[in-house]
JSON list of C-alpha atoms in Angstrom, two decimals:
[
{"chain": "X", "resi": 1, "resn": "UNK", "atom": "CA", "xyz": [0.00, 0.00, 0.00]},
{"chain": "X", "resi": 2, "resn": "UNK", "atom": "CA", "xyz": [1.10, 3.53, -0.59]},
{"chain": "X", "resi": 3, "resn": "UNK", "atom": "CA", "xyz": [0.07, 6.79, 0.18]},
{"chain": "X", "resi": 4, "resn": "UNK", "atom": "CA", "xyz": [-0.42, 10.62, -1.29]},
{"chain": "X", "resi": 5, "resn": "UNK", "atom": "CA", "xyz": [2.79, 12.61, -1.90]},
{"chain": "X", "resi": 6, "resn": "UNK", "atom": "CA", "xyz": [2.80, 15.00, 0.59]},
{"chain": "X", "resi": 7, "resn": "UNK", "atom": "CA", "xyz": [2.00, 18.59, 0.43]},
{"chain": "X", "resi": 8, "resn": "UNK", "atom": "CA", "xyz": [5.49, 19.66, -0.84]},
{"chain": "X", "resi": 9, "resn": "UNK", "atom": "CA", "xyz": [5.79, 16.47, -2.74]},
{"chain": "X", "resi": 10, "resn": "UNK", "atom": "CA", "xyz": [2.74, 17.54, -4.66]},
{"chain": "X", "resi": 11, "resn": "UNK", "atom": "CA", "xyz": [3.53, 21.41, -5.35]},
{"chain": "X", "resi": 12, "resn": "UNK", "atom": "CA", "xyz": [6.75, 19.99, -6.86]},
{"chain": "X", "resi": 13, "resn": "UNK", "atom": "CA", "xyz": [4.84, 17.67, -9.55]},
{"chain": "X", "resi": 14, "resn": "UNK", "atom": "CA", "xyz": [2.85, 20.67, -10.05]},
{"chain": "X", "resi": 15, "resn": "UNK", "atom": "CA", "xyz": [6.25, 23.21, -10.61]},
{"chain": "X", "resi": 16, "resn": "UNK", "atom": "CA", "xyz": [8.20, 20.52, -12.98]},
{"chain": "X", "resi": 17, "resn": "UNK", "atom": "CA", "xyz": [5.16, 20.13, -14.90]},
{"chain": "X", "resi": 18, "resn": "UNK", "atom": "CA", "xyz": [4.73, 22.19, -18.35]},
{"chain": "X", "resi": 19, "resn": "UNK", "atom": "CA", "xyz": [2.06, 19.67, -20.37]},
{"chain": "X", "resi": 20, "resn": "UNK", "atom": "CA", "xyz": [-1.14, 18.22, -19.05]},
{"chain": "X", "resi": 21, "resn": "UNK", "atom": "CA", "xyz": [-3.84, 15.72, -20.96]},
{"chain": "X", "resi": 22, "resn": "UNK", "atom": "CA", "xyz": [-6.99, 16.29, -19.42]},
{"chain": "X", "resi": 23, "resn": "UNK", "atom": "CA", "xyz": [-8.76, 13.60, -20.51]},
{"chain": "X", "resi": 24, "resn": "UNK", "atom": "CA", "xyz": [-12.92, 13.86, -20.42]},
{"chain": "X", "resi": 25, "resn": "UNK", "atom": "CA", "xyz": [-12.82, 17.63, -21.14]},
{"chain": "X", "resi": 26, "resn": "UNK", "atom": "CA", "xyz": [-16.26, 18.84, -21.42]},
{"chain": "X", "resi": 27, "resn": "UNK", "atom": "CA", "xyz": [-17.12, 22.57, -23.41]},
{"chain": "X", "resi": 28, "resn": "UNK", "atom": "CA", "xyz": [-20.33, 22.44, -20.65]},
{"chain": "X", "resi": 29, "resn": "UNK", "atom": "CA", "xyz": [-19.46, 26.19, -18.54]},
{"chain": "X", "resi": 30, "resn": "UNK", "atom": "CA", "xyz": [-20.75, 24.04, -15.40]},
{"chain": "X", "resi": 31, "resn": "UNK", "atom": "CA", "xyz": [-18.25, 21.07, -15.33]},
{"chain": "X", "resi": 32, "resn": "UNK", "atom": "CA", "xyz": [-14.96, 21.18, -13.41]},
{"chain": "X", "resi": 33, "resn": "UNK", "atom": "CA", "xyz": [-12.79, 19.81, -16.28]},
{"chain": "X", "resi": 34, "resn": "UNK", "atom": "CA", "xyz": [-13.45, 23.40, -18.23]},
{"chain": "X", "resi": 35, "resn": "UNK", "atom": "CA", "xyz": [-12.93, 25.40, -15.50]},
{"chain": "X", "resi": 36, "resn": "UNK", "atom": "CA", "xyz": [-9.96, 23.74, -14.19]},
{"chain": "X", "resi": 37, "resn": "UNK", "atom": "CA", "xyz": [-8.19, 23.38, -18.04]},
{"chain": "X", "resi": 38, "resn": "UNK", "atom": "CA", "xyz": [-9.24, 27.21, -17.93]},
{"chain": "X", "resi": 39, "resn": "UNK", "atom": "CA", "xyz": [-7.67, 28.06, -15.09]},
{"chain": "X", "resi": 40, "resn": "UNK", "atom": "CA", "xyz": [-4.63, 25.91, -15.67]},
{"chain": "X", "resi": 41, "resn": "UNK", "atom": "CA", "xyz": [-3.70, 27.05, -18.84]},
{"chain": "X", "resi": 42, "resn": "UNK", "atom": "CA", "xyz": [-3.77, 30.67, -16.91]},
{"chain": "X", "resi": 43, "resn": "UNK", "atom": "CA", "xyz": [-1.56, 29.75, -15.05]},
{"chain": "X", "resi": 44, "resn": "UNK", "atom": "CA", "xyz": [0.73, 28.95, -18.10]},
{"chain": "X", "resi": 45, "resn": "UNK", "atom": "CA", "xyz": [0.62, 25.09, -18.60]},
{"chain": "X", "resi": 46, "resn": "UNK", "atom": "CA", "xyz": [-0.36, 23.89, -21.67]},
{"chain": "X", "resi": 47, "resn": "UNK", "atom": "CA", "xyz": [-3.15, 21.81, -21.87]},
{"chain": "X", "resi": 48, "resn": "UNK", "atom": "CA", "xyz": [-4.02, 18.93, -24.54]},
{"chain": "X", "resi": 49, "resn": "UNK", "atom": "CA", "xyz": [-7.54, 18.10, -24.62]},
{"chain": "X", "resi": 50, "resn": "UNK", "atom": "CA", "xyz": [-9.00, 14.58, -24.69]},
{"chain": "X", "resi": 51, "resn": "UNK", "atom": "CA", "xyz": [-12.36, 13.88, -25.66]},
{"chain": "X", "resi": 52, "resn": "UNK", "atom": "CA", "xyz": [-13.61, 11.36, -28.54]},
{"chain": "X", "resi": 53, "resn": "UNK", "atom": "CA", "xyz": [-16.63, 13.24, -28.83]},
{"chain": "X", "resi": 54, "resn": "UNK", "atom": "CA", "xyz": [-15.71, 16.72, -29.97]},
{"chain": "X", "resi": 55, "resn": "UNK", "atom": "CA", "xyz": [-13.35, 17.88, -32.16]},
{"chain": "X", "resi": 56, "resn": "UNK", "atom": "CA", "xyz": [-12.46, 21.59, -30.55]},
{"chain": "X", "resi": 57, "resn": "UNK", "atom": "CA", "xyz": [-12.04, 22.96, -27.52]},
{"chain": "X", "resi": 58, "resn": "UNK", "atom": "CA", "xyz": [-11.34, 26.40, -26.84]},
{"chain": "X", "resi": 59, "resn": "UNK", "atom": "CA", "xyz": [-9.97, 26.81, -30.44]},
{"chain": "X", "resi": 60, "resn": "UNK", "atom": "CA", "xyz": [-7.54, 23.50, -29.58]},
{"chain": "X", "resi": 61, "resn": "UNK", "atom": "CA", "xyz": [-7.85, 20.90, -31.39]},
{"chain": "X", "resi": 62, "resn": "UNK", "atom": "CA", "xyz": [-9.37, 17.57, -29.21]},
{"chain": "X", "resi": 63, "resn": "UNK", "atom": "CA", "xyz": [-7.45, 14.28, -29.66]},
{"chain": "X", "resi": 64, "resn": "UNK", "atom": "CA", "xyz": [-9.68, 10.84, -29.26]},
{"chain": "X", "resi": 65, "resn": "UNK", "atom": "CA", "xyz": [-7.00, 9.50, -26.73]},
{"chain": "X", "resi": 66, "resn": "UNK", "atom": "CA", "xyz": [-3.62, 10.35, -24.64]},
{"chain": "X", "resi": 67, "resn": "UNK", "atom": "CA", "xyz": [-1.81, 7.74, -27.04]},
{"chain": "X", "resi": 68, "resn": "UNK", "atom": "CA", "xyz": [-3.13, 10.23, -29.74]},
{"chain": "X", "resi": 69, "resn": "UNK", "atom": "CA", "xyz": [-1.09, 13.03, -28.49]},
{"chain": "X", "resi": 70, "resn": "UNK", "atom": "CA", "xyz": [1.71, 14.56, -30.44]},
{"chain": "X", "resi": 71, "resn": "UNK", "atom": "CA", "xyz": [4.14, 14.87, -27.01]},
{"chain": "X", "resi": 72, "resn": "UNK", "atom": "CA", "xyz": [4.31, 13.34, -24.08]},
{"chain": "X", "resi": 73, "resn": "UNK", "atom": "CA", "xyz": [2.82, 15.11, -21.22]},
{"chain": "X", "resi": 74, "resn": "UNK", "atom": "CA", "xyz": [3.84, 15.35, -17.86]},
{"chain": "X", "resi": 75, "resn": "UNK", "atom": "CA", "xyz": [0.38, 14.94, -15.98]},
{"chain": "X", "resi": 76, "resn": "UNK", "atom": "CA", "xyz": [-2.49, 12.99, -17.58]},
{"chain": "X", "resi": 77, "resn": "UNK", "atom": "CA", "xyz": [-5.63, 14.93, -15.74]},
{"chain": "X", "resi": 78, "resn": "UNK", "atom": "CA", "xyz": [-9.03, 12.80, -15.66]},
{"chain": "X", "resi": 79, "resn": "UNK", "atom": "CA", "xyz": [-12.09, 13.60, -15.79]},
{"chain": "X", "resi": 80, "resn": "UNK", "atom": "CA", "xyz": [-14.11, 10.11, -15.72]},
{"chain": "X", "resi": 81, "resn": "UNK", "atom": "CA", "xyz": [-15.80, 7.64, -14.11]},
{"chain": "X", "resi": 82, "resn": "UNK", "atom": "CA", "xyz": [-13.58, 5.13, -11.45]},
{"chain": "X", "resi": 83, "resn": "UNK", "atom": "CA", "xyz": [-14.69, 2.16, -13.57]},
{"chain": "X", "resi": 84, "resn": "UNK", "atom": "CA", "xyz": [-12.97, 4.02, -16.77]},
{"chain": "X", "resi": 85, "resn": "UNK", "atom": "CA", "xyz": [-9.98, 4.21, -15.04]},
{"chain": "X", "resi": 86, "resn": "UNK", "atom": "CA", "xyz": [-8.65, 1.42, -16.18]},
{"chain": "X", "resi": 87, "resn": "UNK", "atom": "CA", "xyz": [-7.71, 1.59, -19.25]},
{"chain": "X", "resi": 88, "resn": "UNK", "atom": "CA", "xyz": [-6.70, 5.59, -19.26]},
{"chain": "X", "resi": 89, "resn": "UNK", "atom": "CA", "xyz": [-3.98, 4.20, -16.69]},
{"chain": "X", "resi": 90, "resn": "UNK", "atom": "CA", "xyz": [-2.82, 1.59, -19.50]},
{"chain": "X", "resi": 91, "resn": "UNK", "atom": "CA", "xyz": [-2.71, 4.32, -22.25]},
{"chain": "X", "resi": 92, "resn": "UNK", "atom": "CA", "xyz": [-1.12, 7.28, -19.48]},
{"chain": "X", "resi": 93, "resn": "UNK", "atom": "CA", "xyz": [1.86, 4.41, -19.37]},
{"chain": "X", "resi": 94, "resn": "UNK", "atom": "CA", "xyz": [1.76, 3.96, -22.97]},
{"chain": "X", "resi": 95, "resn": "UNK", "atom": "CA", "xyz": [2.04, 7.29, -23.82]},
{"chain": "X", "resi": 96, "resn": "UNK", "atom": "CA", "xyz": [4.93, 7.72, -21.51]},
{"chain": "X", "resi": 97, "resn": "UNK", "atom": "CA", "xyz": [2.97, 10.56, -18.96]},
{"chain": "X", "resi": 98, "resn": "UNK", "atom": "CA", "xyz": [4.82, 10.95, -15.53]},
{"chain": "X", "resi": 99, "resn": "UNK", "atom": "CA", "xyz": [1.39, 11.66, -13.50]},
{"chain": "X", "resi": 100, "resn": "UNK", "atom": "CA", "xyz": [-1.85, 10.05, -13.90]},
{"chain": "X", "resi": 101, "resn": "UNK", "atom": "CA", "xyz": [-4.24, 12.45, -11.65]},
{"chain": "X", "resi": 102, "resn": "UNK", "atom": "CA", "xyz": [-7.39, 11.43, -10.59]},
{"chain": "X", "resi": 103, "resn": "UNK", "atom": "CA", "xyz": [-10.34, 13.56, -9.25]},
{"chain": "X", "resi": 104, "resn": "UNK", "atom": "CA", "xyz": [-12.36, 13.27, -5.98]},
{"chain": "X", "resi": 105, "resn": "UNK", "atom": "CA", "xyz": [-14.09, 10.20, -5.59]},
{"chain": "X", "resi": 106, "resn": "UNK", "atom": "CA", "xyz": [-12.80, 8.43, -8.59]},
{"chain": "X", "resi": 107, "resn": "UNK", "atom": "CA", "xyz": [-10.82, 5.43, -6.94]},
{"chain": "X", "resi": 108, "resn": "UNK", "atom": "CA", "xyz": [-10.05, 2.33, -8.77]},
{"chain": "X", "resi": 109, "resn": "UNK", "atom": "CA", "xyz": [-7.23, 0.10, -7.33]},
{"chain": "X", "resi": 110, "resn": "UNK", "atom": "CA", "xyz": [-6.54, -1.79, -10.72]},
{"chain": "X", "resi": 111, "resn": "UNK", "atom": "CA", "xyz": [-5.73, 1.62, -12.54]},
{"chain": "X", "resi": 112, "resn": "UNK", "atom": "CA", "xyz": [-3.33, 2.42, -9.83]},
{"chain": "X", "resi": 113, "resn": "UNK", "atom": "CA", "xyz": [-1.17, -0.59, -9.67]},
{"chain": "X", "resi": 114, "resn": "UNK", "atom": "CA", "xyz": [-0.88, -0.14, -13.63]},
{"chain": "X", "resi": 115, "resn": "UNK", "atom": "CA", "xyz": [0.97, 2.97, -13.54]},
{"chain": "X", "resi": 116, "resn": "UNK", "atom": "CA", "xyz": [2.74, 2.03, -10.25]},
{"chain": "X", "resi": 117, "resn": "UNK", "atom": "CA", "xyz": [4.29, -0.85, -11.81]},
{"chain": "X", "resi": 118, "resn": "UNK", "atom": "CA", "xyz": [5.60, 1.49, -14.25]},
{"chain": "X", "resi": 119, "resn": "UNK", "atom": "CA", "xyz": [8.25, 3.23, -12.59]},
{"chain": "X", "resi": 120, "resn": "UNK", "atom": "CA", "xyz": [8.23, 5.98, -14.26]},
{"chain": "X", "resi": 121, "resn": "UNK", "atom": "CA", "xyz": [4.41, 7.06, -13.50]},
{"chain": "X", "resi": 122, "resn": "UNK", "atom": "CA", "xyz": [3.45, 8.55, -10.39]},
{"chain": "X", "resi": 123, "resn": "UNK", "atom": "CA", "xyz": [-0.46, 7.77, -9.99]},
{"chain": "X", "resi": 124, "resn": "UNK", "atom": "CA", "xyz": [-2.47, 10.46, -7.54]},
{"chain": "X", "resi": 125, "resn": "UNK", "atom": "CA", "xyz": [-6.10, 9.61, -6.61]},
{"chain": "X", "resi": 126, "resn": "UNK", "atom": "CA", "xyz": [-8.30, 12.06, -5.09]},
{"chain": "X", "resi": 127, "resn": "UNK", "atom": "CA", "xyz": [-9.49, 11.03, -2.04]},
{"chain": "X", "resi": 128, "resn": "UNK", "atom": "CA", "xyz": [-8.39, 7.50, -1.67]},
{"chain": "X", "resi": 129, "resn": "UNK", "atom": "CA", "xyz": [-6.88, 6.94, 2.00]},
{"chain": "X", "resi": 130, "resn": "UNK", "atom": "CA", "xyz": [-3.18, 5.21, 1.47]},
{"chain": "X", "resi": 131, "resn": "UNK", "atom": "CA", "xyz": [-3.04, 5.23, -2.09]},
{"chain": "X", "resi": 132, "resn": "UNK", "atom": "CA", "xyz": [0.57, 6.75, -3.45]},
{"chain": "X", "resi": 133, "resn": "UNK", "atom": "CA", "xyz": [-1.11, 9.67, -5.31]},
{"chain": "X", "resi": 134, "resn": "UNK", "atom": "CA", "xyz": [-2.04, 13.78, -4.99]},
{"chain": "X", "resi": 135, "resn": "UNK", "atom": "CA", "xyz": [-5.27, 15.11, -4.30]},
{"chain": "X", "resi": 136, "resn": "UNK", "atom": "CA", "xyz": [-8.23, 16.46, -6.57]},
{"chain": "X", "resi": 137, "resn": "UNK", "atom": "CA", "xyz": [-6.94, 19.27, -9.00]},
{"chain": "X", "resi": 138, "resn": "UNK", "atom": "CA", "xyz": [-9.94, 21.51, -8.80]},
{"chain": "X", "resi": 139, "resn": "UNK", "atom": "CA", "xyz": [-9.08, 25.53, -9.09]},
{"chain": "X", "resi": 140, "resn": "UNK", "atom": "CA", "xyz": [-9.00, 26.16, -5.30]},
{"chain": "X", "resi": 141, "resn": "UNK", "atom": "CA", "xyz": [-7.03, 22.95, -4.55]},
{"chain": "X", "resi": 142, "resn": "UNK", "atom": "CA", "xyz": [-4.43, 23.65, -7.22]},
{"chain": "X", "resi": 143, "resn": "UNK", "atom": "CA", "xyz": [-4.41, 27.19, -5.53]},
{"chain": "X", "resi": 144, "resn": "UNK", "atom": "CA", "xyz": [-4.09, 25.08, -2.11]},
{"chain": "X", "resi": 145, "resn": "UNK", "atom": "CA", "xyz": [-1.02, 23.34, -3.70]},
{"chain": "X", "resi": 146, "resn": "UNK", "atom": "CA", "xyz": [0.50, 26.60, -4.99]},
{"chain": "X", "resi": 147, "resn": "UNK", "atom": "CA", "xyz": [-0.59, 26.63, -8.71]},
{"chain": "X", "resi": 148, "resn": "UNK", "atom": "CA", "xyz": [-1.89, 30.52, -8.18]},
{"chain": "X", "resi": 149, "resn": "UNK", "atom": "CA", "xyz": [1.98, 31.69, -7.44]},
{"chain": "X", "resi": 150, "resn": "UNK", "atom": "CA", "xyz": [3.53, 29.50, -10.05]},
{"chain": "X", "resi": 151, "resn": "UNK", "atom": "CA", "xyz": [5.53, 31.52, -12.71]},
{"chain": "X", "resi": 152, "resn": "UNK", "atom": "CA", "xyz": [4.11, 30.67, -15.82]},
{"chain": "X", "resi": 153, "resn": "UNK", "atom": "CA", "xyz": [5.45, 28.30, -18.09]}
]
């Protein structure tokens, strides 16, 4: 069993990060993975959208899948359902991503012994007790985390 980077250990994923996948972006005003792609990319990352079902968002162009994307990112964001979670942890280690962040609620044990076992991807579940991972990415807990005072990228 493993547990949640720690505070630190979380603002530093978020400082030597410069590309993030957020997979399940929505163009709906009223879901968090607008708002929070919005309010990341203020901050200066830059953020690849993944959604099969639309082809723009925000004027970017919307890839079907993180395998799809032209670069590697450093975090793969999601935005989905625990029983998706899955397979986005297979293609987050395909795709080479360093952090596969999952929201609030979404836990799904399977998903995070995938990228574990790849040592090179650092898995962070929302608000699953003793799981190695960091904490919901929602505009006030990125804030929480240090986001806000980041210099941009």
């Amino acid at each position: 069993m493993f547990s949640n980077p720690s505070t630190d250990g979380i603002r530093n994923i978020l400082q030597e990060s410069k590309t993030i996948a957020v997979v399940g972006i929505s163009e709906r005003e009223n879901r968090a993975s607008k708002y929070v792609s919005e309010y990341l990319q203020h901050e200066g990352y830059t953020i690849y959208p993944v959604n099969p079902k639309i082809e723009k968002w925000n004027g970017l162009k919307v890839y079907d899948s993180v395998v799809d994307l032209p670069v590697k990112v450093d975090i793969v964001d999601v935005f989905r359902r625990s029983s998706e979670v899955t397979s986005l942890a297979r293609d987050a280690v395909t795709a080479g991503a360093k952090v596969l962040w999952l929201q609030q609620g979404v836990i799904n044990e399977e998903a995070a012994e995938i990228a574990i076992t790849d040592k090179d991807v650092r898995i962070l579940l929302g608000d699953a007790e003793g799981l190695d991972v960091s904490g919901p990415p929602c505009d006030r807990q990125f804030g929480q985390f240090g986001a806000d005072r980041l210099e941009p990228r």
